[in-house]
Short mmCIF file of C-alpha atoms in Angstrom, two decimals:
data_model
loop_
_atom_site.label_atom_id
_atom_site.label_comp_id
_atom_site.label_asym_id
_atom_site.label_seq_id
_atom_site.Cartn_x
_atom_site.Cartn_y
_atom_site.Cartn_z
CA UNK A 230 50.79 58.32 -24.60
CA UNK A 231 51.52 60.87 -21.57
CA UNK A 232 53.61 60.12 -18.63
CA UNK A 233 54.23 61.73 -15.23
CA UNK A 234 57.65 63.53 -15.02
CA UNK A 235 58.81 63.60 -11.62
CA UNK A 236 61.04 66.84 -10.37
CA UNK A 237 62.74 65.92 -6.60
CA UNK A 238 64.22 62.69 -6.55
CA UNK A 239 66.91 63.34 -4.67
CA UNK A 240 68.50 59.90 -4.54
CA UNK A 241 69.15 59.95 -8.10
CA UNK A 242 70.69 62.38 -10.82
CA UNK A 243 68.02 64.26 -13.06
CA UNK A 244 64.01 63.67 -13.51
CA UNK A 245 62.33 60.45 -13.16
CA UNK A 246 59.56 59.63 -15.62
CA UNK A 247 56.35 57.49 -15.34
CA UNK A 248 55.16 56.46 -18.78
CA UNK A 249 51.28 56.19 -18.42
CA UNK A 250 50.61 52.53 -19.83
CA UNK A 251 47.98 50.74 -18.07
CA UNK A 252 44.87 52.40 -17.67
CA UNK A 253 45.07 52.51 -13.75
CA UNK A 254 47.85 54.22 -12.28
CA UNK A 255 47.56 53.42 -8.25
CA UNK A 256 49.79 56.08 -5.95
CA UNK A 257 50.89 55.02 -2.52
CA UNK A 258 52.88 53.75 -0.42
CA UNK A 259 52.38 49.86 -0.74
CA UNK A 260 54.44 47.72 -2.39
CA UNK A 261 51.44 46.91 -5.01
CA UNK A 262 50.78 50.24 -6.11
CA UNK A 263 52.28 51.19 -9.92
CA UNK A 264 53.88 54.58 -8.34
CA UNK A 265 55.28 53.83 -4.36
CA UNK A 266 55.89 56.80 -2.87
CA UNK A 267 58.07 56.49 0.46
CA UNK A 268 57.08 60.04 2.42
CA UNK A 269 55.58 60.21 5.82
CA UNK A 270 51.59 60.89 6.26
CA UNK A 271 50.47 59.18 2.84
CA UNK A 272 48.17 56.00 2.46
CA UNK A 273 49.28 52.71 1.37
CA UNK A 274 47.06 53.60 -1.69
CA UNK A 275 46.74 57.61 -1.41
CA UNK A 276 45.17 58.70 -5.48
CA UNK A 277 44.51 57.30 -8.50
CA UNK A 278 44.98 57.99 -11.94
CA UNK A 279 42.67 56.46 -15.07
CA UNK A 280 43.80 56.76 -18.10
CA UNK A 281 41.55 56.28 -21.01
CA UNK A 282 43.72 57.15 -24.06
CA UNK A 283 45.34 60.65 -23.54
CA UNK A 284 42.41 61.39 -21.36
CA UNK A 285 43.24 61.60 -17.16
CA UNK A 286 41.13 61.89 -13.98
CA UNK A 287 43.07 62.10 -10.69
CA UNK A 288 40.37 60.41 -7.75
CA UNK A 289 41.94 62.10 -4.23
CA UNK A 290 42.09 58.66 -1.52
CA UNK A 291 44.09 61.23 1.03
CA UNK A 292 45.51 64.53 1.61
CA UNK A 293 48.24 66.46 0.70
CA UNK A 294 47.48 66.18 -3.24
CA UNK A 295 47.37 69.67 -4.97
CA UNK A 296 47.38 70.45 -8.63
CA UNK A 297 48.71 73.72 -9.92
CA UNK A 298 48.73 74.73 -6.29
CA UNK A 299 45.05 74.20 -5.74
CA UNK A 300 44.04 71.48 -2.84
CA UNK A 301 41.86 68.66 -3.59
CA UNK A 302 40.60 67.35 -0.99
CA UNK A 303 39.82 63.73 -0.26
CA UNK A 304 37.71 61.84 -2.22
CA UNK A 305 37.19 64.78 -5.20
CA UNK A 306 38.07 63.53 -8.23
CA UNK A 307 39.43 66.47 -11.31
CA UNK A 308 41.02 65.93 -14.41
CA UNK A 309 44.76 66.12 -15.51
CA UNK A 310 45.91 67.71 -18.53
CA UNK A 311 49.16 67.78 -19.82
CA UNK A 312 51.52 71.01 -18.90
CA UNK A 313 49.40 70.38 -15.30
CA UNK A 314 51.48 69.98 -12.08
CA UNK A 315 50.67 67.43 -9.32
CA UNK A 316 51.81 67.26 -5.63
CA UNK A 317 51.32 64.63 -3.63
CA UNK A 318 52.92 65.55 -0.20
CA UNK A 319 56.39 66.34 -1.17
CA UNK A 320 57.15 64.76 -4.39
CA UNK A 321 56.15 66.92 -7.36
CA UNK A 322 55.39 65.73 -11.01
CA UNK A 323 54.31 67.50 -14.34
CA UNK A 324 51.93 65.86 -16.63
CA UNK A 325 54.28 65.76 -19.99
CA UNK A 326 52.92 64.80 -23.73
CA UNK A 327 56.24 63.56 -25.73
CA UNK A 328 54.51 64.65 -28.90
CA UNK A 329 55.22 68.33 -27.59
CA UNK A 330 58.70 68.06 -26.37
CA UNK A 331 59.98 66.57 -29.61
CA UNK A 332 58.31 69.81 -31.70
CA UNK A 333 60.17 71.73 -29.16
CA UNK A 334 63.85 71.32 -30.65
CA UNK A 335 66.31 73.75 -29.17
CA UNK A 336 69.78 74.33 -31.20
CA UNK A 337 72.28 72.22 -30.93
CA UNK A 338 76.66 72.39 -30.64
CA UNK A 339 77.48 70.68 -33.94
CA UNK A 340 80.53 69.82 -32.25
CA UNK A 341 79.06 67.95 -29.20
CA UNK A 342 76.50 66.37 -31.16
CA UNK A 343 79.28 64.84 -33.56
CA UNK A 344 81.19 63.83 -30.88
CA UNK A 345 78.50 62.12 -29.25
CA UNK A 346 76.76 60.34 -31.98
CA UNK A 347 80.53 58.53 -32.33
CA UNK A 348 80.54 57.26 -28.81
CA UNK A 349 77.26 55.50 -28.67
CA UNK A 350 75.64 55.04 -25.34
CA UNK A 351 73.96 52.07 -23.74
CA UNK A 352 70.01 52.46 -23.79
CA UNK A 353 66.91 50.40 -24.21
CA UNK A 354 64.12 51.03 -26.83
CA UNK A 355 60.76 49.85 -25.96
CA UNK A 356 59.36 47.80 -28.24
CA UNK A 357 55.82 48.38 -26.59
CA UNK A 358 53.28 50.23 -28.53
CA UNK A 359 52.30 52.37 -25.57
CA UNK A 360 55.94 53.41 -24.78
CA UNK A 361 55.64 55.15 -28.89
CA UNK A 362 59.36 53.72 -29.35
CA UNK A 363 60.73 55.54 -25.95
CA UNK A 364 64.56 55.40 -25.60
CA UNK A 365 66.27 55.34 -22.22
CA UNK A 366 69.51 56.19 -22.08
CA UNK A 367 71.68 53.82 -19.52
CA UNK A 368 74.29 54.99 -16.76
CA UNK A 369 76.59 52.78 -14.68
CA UNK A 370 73.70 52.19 -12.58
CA UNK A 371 69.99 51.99 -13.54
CA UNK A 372 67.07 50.46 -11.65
CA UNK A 373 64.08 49.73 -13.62
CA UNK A 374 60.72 49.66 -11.46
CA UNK A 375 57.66 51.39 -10.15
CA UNK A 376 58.84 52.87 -7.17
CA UNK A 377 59.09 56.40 -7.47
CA UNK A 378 63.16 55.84 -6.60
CA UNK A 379 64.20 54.14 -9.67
CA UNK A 380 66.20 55.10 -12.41
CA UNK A 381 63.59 54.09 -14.98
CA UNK A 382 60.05 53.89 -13.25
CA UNK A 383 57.62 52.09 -15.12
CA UNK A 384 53.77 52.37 -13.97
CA UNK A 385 52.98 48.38 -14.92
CA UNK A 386 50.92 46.19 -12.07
CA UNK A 387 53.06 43.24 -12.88
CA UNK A 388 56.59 45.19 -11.95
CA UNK A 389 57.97 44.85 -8.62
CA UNK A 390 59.02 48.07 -7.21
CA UNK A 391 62.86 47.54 -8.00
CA UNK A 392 62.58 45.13 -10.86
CA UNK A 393 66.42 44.43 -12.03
CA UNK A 394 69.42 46.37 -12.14
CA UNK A 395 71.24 47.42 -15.19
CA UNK A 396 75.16 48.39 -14.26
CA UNK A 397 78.42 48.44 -16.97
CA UNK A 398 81.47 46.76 -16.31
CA UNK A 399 84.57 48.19 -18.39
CA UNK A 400 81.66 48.56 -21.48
CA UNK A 401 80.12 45.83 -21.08
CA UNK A 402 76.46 45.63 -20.03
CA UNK A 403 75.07 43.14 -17.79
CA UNK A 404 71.22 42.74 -15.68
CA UNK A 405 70.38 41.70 -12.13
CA UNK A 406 67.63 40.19 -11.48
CA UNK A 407 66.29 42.13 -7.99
CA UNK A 408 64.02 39.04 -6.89
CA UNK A 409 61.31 39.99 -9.56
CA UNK A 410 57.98 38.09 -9.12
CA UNK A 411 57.45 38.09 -12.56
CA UNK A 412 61.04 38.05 -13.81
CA UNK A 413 64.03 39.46 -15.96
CA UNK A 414 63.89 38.03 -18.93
CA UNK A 415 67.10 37.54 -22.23
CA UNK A 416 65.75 36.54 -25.30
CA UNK A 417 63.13 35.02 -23.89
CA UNK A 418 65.05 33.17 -21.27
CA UNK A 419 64.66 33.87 -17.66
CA UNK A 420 67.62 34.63 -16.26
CA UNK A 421 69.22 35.92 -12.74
CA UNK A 422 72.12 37.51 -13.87
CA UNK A 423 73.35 37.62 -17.81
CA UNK A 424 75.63 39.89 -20.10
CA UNK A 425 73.20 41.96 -22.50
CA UNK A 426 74.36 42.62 -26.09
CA UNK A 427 73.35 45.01 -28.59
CA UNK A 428 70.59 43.86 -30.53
CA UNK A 429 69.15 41.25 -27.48
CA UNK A 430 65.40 41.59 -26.29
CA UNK A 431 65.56 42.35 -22.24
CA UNK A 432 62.10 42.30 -20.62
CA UNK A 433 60.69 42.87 -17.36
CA UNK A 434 57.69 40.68 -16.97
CA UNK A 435 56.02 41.71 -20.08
CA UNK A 436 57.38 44.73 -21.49
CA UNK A 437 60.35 44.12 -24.03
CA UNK A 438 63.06 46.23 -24.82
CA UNK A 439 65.51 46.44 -27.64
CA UNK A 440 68.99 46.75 -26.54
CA UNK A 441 70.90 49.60 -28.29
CA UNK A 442 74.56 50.06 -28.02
CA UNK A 443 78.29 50.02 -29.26
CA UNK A 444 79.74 47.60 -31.31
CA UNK A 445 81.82 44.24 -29.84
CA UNK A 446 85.59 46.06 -29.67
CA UNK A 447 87.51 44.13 -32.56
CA UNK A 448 90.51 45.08 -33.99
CA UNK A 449 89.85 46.96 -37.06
CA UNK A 450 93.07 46.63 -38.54
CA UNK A 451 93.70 45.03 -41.97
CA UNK A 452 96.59 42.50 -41.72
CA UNK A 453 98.32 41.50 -45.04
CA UNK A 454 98.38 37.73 -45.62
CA UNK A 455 101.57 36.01 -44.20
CA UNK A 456 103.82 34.38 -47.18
CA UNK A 457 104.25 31.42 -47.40
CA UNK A 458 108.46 30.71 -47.45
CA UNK A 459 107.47 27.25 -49.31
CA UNK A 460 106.26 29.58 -52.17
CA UNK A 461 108.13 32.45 -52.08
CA UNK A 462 111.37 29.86 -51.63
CA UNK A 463 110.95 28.71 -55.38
CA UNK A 464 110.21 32.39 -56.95
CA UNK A 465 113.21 33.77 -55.26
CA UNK A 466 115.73 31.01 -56.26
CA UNK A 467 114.16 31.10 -60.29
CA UNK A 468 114.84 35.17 -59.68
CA UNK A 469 118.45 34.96 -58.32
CA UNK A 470 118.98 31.48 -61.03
CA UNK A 471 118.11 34.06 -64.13
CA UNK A 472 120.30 37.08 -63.05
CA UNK A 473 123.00 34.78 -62.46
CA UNK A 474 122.27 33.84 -65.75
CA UNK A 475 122.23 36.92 -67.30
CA UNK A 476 125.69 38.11 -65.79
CA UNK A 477 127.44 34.74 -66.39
CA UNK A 478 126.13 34.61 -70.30
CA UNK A 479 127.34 38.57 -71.45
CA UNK A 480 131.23 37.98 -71.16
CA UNK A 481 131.15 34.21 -72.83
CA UNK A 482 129.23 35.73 -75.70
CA UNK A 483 131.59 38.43 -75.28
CA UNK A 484 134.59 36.13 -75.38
CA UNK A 485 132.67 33.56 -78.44
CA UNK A 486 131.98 36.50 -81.01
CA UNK A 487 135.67 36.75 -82.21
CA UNK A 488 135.16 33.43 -82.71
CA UNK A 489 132.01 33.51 -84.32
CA UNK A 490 133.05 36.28 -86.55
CA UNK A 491 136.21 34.36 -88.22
CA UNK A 492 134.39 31.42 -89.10
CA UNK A 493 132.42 33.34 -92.28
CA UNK A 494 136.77 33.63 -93.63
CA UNK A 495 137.45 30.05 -92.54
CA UNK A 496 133.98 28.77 -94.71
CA UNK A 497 134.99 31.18 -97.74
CA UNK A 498 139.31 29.95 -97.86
CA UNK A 499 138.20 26.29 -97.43
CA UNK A 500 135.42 26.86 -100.53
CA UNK A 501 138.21 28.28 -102.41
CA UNK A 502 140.32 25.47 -102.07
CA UNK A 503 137.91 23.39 -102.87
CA UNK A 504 136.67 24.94 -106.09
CA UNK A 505 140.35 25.50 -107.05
CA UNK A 506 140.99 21.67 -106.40
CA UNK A 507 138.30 21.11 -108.56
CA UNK A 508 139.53 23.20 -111.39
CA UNK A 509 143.34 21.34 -111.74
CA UNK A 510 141.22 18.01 -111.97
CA UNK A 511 139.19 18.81 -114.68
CA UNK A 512 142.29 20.95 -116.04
CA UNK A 513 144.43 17.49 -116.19
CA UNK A 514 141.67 15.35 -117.54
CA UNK A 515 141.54 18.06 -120.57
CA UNK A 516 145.14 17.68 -121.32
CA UNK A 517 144.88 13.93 -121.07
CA UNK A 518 141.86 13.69 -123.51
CA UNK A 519 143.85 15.93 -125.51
CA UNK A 520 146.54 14.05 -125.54
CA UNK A 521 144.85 10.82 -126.88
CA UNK A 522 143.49 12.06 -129.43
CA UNK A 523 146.83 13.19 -130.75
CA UNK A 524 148.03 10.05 -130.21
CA UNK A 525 145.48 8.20 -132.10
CA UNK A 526 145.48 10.72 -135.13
CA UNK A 527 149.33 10.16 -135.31
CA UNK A 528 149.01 6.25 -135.37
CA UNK A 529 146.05 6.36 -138.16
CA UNK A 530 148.83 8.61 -140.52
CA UNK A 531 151.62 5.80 -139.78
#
């Protein structure tokens, strides 16, 4: 898919572009043509451009038109080829194939290109096949249309000349509506006047865009989970409880072992006594059966 690049627009900051879509371009100065051109001593519909494919022929309806320099005069009809350039009074435009430009990749600053691929832009990617995926790049301010003094000019019959209005407000991106026949259209909602997102489908009339751009701004710091004091009450107390614990037990098993050691010499004495008690008993009894027996042995003799 070619498209028209556009050198002297003076109302506006670098080149315009006309992406070659339908298969009539119509140049003029009426408000129905696909490219309006606003400079004195053209026609309301001054040359037109069919497009069959990458194939163009240029048909002369006035004068003033020149490619590479050469006049053609009115009603000759020549082809266009791309690296050709085309004046039509004073505006200027080169016949540009994309294919070419993106084989033709000049260096780059590692540095800026680092720097700029973290603070992502606002642009729109066409989702049309004939646009090959084109990306536009937004600034604070960006027409879409045909006419010739938009931002983005786009050579569809169904566009008005200034279609809607793309501005950013403190990041955000929004769309105006410019009284469209055909309307502005938000995920498939007509609207007037909306806030775009990235990822949202914006189209004019019929031909969609994706909408690229940064993220929502959310804070990207990780907060801890609060504790709870009902919880941590409980843990705290069962803590401070057991050291409390541990310094009250030390000095009353400090102050019990004494006690704990005599008590092995208290059991051992009191067995003692026992076991000696025990000994007189049996001791007595002996001298008592003893004694008896003496006693009967003496009566038997008697």
């Amino acid at each position: 898919m070619l498209k028209l690049r556009l050198r002297n627009q003076s109302q506006s900051s670098g080149l315009h572009e006309v992406w070659l879509v339908e298969p009539r371009l119509v140049i003029g100065t009426a408000k129905e043509c696909q490219l309006v051109l606003s400079d004195d001593g053209l026609k309301k519909q001054h040359a037109v451009v069919d497009i069959s494919g990458e194939s163009l022929r240029l048909r002369a309806m006035g004068p003033l038109i020149e490619i590479n320099g050469r006049p053609i005069n009115e009603g000759d009809m020549c082809e266009l080829n791309t690296g050709d350039k085309l004046s039509i009074a004073s505006v200027v435009m080169d016949v540009v194939d994309p294919k070419l430009e993106r084989r033709d990749v000049k260096p780059v600053n590692v540095g800026a290109q680092a720097a700029k691929s973290n603070k992502q832009e606002w642009a729109l990617k066409a989702n049309h096949s004939a646009l090959s995926d084109r990306v536009y790049t937004l600034s604070e301010q960006t027409v879409v249309g045909r006419s010739s003094e938009c931002d983005i000019v786009l050579a569809a019959a169904h566009l008005s000349r200034q279609h809607a209005r793309l501005f950013i407000d403190q990041g955000a991106l929004y769309v105006r509506d410019l009284g469209s026949s055909n309307g502005t259209f938000l995920n498939g909602v007509r609207v007037e006047e909306a806030r775009v997102r990235r990822g949202d489908e914006l189209a004019f009339d019929s031909l969609s865009f994706g909408v690229l751009g940064p993220a929502e701004t959310v804070d990207k710091t990780l907060l801890r989970a609060p504790v709870n004091p009902t919880v941590a009450r409980p843990v705290r107390a069962k803590a401070a409880a057991a050291e409390d614990a541990g310094s009250a037990t030390t000095p009353d098993l400090q102050r019990a072992r004494p006690q704990l050691d005599k008590a092995p010499e208290h059991d051992k004495a009191s067995e003692a006594k026992k076991g000696g008690s025990a000994g007189t008993v049996l001791a007595i009894t002996a001298v008592l059966v003893l004694a008896v027996v003496v006693i009967a042995k003496f009566t038997n003799i008697i």
